[in-house]
CSV table of C-alpha atoms in Angstrom, one decimal:
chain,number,residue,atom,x,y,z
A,1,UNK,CA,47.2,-154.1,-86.6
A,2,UNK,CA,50.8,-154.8,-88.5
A,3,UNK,CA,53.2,-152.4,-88.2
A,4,UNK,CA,53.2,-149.3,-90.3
A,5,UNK,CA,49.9,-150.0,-91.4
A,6,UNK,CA,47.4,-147.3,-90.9
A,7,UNK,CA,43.6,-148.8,-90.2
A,8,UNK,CA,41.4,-147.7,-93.3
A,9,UNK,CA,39.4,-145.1,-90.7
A,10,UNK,CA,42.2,-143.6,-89.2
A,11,UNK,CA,43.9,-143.0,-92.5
A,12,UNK,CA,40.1,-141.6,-94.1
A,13,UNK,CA,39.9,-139.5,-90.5
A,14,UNK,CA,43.6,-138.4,-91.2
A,15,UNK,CA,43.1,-136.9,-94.8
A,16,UNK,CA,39.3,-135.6,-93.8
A,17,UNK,CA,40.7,-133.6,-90.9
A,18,UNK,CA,42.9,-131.5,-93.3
A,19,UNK,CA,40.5,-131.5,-96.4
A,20,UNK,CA,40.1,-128.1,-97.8
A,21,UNK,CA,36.5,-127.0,-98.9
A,22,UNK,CA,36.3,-125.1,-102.3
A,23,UNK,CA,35.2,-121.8,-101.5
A,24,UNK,CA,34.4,-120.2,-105.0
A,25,UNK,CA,31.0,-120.5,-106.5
A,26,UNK,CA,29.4,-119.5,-109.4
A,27,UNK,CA,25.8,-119.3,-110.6
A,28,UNK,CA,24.5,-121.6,-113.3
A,29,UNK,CA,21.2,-122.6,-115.4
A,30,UNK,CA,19.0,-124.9,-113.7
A,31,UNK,CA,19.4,-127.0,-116.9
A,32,UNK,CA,23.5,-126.8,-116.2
A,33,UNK,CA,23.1,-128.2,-112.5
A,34,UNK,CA,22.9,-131.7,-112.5
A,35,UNK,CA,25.6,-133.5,-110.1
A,36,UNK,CA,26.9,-129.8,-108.8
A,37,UNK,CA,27.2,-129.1,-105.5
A,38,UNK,CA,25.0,-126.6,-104.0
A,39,UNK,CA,27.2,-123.3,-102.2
A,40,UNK,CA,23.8,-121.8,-100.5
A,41,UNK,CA,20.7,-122.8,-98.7
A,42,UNK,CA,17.4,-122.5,-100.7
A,43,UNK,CA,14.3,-121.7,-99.1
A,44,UNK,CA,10.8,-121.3,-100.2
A,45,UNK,CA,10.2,-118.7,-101.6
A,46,UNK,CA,6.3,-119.2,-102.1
A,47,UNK,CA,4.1,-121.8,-101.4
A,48,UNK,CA,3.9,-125.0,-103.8
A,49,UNK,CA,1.6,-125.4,-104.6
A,50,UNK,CA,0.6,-121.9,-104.8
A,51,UNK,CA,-3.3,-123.2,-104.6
A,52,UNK,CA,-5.6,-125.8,-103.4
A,53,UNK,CA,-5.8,-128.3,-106.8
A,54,UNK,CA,-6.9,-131.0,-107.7
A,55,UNK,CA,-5.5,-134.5,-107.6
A,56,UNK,CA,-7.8,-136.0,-110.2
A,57,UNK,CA,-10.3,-135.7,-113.2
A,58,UNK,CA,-13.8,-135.1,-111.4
A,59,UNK,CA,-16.4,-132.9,-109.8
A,60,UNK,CA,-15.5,-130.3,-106.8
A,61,UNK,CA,-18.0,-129.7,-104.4
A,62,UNK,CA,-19.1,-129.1,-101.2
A,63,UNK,CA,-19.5,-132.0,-98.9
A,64,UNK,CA,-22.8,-130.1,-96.7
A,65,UNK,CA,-24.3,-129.4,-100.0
A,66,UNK,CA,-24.4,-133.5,-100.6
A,67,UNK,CA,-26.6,-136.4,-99.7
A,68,UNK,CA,-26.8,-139.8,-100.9
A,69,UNK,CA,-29.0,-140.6,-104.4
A,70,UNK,CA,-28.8,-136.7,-104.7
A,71,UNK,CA,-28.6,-135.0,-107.9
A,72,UNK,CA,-25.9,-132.3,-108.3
A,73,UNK,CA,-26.1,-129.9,-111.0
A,74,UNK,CA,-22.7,-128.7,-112.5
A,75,UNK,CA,-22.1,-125.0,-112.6
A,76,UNK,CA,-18.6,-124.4,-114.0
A,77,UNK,CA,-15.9,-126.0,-116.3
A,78,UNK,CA,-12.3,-125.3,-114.2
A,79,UNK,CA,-9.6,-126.3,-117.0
A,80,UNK,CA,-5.8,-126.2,-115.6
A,81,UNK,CA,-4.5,-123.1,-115.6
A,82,UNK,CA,-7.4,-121.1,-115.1
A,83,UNK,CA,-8.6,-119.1,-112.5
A,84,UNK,CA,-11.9,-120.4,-111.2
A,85,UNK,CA,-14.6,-117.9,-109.6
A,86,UNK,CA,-16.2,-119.0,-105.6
A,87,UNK,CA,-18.3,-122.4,-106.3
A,88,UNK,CA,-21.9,-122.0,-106.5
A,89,UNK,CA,-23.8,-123.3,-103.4
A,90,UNK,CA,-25.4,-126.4,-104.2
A,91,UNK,CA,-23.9,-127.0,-107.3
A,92,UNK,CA,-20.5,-129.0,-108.8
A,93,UNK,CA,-17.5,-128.0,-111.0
A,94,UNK,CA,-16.4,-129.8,-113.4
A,95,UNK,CA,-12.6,-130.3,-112.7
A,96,UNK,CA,-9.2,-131.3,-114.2
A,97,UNK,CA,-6.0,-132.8,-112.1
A,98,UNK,CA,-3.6,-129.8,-111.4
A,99,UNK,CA,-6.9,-127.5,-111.8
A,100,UNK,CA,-7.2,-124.7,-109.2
A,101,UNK,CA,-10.2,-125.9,-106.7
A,102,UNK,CA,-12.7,-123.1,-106.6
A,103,UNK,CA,-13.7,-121.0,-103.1
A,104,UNK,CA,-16.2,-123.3,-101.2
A,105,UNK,CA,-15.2,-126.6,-102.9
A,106,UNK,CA,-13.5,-128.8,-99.9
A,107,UNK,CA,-13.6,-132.0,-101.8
A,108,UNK,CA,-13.5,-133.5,-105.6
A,109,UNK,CA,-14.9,-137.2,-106.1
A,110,UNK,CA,-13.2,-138.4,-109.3
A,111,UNK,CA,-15.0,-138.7,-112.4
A,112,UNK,CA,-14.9,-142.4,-112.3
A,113,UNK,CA,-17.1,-142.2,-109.2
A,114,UNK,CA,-19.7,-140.3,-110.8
A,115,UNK,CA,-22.2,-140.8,-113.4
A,116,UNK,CA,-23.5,-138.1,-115.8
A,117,UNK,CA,-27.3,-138.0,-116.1
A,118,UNK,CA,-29.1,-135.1,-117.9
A,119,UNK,CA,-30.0,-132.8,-115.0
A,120,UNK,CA,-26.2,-132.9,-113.5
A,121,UNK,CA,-24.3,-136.0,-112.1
A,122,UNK,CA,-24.9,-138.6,-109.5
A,123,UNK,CA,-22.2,-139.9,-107.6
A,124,UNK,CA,-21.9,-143.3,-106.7
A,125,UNK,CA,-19.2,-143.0,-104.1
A,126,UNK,CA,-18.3,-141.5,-100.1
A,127,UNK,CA,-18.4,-137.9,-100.1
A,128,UNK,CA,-15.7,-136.9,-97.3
A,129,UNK,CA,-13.9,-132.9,-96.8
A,130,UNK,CA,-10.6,-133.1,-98.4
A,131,UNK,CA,-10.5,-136.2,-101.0
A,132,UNK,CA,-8.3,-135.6,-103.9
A,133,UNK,CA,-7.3,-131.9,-102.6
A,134,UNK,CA,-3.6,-131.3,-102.5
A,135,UNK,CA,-3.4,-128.3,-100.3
A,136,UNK,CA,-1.3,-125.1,-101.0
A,137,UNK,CA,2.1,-125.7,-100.0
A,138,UNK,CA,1.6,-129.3,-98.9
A,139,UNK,CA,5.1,-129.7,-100.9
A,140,UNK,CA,7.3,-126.6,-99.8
A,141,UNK,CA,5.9,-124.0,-97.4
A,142,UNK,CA,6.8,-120.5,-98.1
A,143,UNK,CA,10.0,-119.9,-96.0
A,144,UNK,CA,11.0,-123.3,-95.5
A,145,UNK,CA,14.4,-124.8,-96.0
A,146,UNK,CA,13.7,-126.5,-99.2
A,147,UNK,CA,17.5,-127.6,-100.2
A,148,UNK,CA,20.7,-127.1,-97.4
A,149,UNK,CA,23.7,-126.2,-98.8
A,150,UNK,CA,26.1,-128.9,-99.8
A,151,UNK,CA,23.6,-131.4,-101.1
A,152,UNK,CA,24.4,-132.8,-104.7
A,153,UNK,CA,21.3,-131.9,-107.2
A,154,UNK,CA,20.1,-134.8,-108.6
A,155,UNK,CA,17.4,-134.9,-111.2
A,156,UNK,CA,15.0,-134.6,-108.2
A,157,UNK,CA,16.8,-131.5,-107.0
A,158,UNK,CA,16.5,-130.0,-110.3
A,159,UNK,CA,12.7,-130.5,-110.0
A,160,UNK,CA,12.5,-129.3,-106.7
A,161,UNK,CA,14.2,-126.2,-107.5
A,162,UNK,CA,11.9,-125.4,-110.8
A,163,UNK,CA,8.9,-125.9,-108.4
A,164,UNK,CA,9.9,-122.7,-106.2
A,165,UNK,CA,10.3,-120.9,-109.9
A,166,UNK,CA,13.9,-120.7,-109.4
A,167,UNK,CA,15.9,-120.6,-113.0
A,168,UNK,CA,19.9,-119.9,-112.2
A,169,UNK,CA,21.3,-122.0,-109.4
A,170,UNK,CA,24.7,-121.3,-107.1
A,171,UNK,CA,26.8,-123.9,-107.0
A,172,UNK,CA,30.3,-125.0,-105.5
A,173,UNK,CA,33.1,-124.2,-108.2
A,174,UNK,CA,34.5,-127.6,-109.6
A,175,UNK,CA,37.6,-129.1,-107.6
A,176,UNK,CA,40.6,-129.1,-110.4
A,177,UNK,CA,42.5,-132.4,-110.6
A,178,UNK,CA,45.5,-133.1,-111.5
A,179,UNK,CA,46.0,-136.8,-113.2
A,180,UNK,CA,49.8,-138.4,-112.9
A,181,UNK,CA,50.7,-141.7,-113.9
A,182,UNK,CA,53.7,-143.1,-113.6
A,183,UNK,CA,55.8,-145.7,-114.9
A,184,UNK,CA,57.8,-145.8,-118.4
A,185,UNK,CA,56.4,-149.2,-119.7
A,186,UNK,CA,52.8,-147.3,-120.0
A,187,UNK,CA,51.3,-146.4,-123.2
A,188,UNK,CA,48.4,-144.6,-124.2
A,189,UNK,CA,45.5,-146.7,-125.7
A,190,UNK,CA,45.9,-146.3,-129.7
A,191,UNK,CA,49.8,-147.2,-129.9
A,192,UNK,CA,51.3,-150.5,-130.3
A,193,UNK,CA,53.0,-152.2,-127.4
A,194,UNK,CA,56.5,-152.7,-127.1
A,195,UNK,CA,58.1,-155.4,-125.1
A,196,UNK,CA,57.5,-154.6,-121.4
A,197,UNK,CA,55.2,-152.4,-121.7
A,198,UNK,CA,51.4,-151.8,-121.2
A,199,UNK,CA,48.3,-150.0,-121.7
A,200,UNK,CA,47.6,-146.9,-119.2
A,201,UNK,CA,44.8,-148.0,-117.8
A,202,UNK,CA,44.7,-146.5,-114.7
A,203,UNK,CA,44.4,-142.4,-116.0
A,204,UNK,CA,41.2,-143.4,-117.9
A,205,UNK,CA,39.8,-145.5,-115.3
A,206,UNK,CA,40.4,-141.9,-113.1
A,207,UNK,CA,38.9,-139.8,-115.4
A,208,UNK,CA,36.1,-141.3,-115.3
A,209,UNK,CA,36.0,-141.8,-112.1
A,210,UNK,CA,36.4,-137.9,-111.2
A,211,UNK,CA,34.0,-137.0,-113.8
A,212,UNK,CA,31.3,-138.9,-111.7
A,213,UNK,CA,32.2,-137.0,-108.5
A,214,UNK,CA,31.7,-133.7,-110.8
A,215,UNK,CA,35.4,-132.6,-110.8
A,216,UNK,CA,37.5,-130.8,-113.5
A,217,UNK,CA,40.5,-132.6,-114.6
A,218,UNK,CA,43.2,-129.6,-115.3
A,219,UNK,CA,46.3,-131.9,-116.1
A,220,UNK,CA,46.7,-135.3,-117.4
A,221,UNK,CA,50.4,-137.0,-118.0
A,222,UNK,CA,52.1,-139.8,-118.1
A,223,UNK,CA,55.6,-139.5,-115.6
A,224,UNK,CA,58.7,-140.8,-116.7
A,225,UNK,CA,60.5,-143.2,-114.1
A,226,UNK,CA,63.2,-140.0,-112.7
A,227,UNK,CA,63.4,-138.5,-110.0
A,228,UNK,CA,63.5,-134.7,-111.6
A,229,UNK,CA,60.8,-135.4,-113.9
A,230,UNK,CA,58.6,-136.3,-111.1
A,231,UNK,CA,59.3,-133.8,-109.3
A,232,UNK,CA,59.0,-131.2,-111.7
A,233,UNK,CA,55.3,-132.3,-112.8
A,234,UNK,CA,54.0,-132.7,-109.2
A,235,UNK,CA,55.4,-128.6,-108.8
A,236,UNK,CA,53.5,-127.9,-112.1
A,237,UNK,CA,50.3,-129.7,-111.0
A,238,UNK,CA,50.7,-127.9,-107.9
A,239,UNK,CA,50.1,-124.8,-109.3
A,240,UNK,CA,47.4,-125.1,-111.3
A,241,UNK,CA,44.8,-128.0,-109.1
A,242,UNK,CA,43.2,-128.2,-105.9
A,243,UNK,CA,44.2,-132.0,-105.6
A,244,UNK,CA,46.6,-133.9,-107.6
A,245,UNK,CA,45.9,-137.7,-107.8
A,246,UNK,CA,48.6,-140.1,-108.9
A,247,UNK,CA,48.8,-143.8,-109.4
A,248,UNK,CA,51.8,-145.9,-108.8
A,249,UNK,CA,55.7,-144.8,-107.2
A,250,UNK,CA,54.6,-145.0,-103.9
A,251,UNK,CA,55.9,-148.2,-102.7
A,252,UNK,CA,59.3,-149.3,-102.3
A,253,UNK,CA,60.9,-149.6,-105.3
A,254,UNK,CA,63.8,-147.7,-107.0
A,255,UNK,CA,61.7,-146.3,-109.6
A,256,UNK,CA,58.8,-145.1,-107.0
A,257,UNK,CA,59.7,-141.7,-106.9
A,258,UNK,CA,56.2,-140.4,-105.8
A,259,UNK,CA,56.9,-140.9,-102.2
A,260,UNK,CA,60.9,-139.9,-102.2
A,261,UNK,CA,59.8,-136.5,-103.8
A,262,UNK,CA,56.9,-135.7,-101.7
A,263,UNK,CA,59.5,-136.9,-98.7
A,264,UNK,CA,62.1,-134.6,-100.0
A,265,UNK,CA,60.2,-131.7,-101.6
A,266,UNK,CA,57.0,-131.4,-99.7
A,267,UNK,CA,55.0,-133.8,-97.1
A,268,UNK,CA,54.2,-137.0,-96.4
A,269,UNK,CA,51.4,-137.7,-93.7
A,270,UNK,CA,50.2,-141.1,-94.6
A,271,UNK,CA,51.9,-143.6,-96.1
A,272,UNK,CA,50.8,-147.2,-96.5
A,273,UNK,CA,47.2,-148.7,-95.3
A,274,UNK,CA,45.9,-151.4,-93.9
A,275,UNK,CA,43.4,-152.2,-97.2
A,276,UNK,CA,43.9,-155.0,-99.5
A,277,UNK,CA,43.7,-154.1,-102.6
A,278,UNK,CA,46.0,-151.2,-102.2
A,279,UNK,CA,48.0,-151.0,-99.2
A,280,UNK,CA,51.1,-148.7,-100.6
A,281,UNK,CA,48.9,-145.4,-100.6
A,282,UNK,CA,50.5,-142.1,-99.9
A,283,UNK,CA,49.0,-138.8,-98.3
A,284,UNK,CA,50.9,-135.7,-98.6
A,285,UNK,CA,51.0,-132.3,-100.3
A,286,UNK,CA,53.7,-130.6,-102.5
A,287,UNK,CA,53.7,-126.7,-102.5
A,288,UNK,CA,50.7,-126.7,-100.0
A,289,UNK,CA,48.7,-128.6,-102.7
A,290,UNK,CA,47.6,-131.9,-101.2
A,291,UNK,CA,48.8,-135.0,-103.2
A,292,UNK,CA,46.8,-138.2,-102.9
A,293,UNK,CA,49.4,-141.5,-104.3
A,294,UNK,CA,47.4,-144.8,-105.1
A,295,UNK,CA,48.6,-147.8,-105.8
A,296,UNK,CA,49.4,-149.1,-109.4
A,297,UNK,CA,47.7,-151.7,-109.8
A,298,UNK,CA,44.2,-151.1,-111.6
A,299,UNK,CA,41.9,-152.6,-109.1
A,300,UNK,CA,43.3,-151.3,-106.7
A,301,UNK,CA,43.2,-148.2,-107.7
A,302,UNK,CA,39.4,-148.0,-108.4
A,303,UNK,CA,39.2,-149.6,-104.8
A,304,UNK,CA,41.3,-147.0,-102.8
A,305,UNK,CA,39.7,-144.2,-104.7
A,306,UNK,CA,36.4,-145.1,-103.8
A,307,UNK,CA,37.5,-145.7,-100.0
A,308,UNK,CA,39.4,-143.0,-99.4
A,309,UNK,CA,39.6,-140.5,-102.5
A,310,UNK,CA,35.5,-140.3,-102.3
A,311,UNK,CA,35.3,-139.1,-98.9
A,312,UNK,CA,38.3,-137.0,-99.3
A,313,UNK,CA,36.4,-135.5,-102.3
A,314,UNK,CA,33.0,-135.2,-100.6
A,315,UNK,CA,35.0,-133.1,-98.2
A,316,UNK,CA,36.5,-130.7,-100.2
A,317,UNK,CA,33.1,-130.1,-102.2
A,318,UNK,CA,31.5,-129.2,-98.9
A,319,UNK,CA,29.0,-132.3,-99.1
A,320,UNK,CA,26.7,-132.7,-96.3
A,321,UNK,CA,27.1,-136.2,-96.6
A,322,UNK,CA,30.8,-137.3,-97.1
A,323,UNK,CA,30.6,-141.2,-96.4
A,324,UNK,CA,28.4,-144.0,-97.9
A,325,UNK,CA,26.1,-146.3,-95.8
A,326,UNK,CA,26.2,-149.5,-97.3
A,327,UNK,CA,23.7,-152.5,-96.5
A,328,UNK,CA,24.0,-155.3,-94.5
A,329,UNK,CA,23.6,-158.6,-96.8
A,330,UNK,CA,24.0,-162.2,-96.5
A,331,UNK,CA,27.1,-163.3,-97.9
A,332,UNK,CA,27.1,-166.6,-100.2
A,333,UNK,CA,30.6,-166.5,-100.2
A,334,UNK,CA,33.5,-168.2,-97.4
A,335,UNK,CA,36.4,-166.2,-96.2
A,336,UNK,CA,38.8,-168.6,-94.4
A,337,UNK,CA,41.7,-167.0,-93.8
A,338,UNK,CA,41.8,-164.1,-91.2
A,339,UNK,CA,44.0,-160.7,-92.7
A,340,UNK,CA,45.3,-157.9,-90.9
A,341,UNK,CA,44.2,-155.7,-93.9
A,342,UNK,CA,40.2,-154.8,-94.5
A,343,UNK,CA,39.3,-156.3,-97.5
A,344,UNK,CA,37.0,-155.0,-99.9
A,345,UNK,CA,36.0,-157.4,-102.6
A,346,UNK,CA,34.3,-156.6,-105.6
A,347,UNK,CA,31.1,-158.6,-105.7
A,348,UNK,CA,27.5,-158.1,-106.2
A,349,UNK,CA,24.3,-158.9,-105.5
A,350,UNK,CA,22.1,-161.9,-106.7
A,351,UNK,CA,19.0,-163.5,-105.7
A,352,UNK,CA,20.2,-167.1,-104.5
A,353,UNK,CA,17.3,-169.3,-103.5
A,354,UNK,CA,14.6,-166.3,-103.3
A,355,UNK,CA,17.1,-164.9,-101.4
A,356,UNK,CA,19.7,-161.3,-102.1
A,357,UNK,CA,22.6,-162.6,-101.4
A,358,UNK,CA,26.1,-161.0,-101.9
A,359,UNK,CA,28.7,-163.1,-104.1
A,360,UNK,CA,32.9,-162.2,-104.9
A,361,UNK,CA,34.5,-162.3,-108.0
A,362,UNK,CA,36.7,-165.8,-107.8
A,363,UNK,CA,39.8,-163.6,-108.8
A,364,UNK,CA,40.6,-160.5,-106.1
A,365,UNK,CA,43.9,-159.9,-107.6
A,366,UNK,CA,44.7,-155.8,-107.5
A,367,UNK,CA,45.6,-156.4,-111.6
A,368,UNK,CA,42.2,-158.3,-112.5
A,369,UNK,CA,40.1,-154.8,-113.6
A,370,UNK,CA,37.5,-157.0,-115.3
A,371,UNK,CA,36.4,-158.4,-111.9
A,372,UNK,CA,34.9,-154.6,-111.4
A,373,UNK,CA,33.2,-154.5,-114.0
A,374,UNK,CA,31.4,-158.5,-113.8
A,375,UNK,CA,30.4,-156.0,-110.3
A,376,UNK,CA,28.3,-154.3,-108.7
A,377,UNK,CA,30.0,-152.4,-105.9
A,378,UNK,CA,32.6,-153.9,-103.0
A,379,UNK,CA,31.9,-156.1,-99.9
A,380,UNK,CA,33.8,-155.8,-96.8
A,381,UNK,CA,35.4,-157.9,-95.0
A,382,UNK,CA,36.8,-156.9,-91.4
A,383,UNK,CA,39.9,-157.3,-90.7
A,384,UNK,CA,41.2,-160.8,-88.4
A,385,UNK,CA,37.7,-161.8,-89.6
A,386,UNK,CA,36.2,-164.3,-91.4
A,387,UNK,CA,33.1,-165.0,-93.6
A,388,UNK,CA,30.6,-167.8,-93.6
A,389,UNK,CA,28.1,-168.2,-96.1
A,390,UNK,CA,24.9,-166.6,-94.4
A,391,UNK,CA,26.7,-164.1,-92.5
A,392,UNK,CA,25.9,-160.4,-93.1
A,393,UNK,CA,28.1,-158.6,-95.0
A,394,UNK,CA,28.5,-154.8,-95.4
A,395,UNK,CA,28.3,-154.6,-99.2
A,396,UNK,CA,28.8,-151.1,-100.9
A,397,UNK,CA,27.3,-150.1,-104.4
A,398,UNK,CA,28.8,-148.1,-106.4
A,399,UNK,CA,26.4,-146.0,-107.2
A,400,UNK,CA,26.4,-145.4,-103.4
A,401,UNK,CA,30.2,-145.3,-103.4
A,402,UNK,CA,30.2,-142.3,-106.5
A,403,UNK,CA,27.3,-140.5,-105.5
């Protein structure tokens, strides 16, 4: 690896190992929940379903009271939500999907199986035990672990947790962020543009990035290229966030006064990365409050946050999964020339001959934003390797990459 350059695990292992987990909680609506963080285990409280039901429209019965060309008379009506009374030997209930099965019924032929004559029905089908009968808690048994703490609810979550009746939810207290950008030619989107300057792109491209990994942005501002300045806004973010996120002064210029004050004032732990787009990122803290410094340029800052400032996240929500998988996909793409820096390129899947094959954006430069959004997620390449069209490529939604 070149010198100074930290390998993209060691620098992720580096920040993980530190990572402080939110401890406060509070208790929401169910309705509230979606993409929070759960603080406790949930377990069943009940059995769901709390009764044998049935699956389908049709007849319950009892399969030793059948036998083929038989006539069945029908003894009951069971509409859902009722409460049906033991099953009459002999005889068939008429029965609705999600309908409690009566006491004696172990099977229900669906109505489309079945023919109604005037004397009862006649059913034109296999009569087996247990056809169309979901069982009581065949979905959550009563004092199972139904949802761990640490997983994200998702709409399917939110389900889940109606099922077991439960209305108000504990979740992990929102990690504050602080937003920072730097750099006196930025102006906010509205404004006219003076010479040298340009549009902040980088604190909305963040906010919307950390409103998908469910965080609470607490301060948003613009630094001015001095060394007090900077200083003085990291000391105020520190006060009032759990993580303070800035974008640009952390490479080598003059006016990069990210890195000099977290060098002078607080700590810096990690400072440039073996990742292209983005290798000037910083690691440090300023008043014990941990200060994560990406790179300016726009792509690369989407690129290092979801690397690095995802997991690093994950970690401090007390997610019980903290890193994406990724799939392996052939790449119809050539990478030529070897790099000592892991590159991830944004790219996306399409189907290629009847084939799902993983393509890049022509332009990679850190500037070109637009090339994430013509996207999908990023495709890695490894670094001192290259890439042959064919060869399997790690490729990395983003939906993965935020979840």
């Amino acid at each position: 690896m070149a010198a100074n350059l930290t390998p993209v695990e060691e620098a992720i292992a580096h920040l993980l190992s530190g990572a402080p987990v939110v401890t406060g909680s509070e208790r929401l609506p169910l309705t509230e929940t979606l993409g929070r963080i759960l603080a406790q285990d949930y377990r069943v409280p009940a059995d769901v379903p709390p009764a044998d039901n049935s699956a389908v429209d049709g007849y319950a019965l009892r399969t030793e009271d059948y036998s083929p060309g038989q006539t069945l008379s029908v003894s009951d009506r069971i509409p859902a939500g009722s409460a049906p009374g033991p099953l009459k030997p002999g005889t068939a209930a008429r029965i609705f999907t999600g309908s409690e099965v009566p006491e004696g019924a172990d099977t229900v032929i669906m109505q489309e199986r079945v023919d109604v004559i005037e004397n009862g029905i006649l059913i034109n089908a296999e009569v087996k035990a247990d056809q169309n009968i979901r069982r009581r808690g065949q979905d959550l048994a009563e004092g199972s672990l139904a949802l761990a703490q640490g997983t994200k609810i998702r709409a399917q979550e939110m389900g889940l947790l109606a099922s077991m009746g439960i209305a108000d939810v504990t979740v992990v207290k929102k990690l504050r962020v602080a937003i920072l950008s730097t750099g006196d030619e930025l102006v906010d989107p509205g404004n006219p543009l003076g010479p040298g300057q340009i549009y902040n792109t980088n604190r909305f491209t963040l906010l919307g990035l950390l409103a998908e990994a469910g965080c609470e942005v607490v301060l948003c501002e613009t630094l001015r290229d001095t060394r007090s300045v900077t200083r003085e806004t990291l000391e105020r973010a520190a006060a009032v966030s759990d993580l303070i996120i800035t974008s640009g002064g952390v490479s080598v210029g003059e006016e990069d006064h990210v890195r000099a004050v977290l060098e002078e004032s607080g700590e810096l732990t990690l400072w440039r990365m073996a990742i292209k787009p983005g290798k000037p990122l910083a690691f440090g803290s300023i008043n014990g409050t941990p200060v994560l410094g990406l790179p300016g340029n726009p792509a690369a800052v989407l690129v290092t946050f979801l690397v690095v400032g995802m997991p690093y996240i994950r970690t401090c929500q007390g997610r019980l999964e903290v890193h994406p998988v990724g799939q392996q996909v052939p790449a119809a793409l050539n990478v030529t020339s070897p790099s000592v820096r892991r590159e991830f390129l944004r790219a996306r899947t399409e189907l290629i001959e009847g084939k799902v094959q993983v393509t890049a954006y022509p332009n990679q430069s850190s500037g070109v934003l637009s090339s994430a959004c013509w996207a999908g997620g990023l495709a890695v390449v490894p670094e001192h390797e290259m890439v042959a069209e064919g060869d399997l490529i790690t490729y990395y939604p983003f939906t993965e990459l935020l979840s």
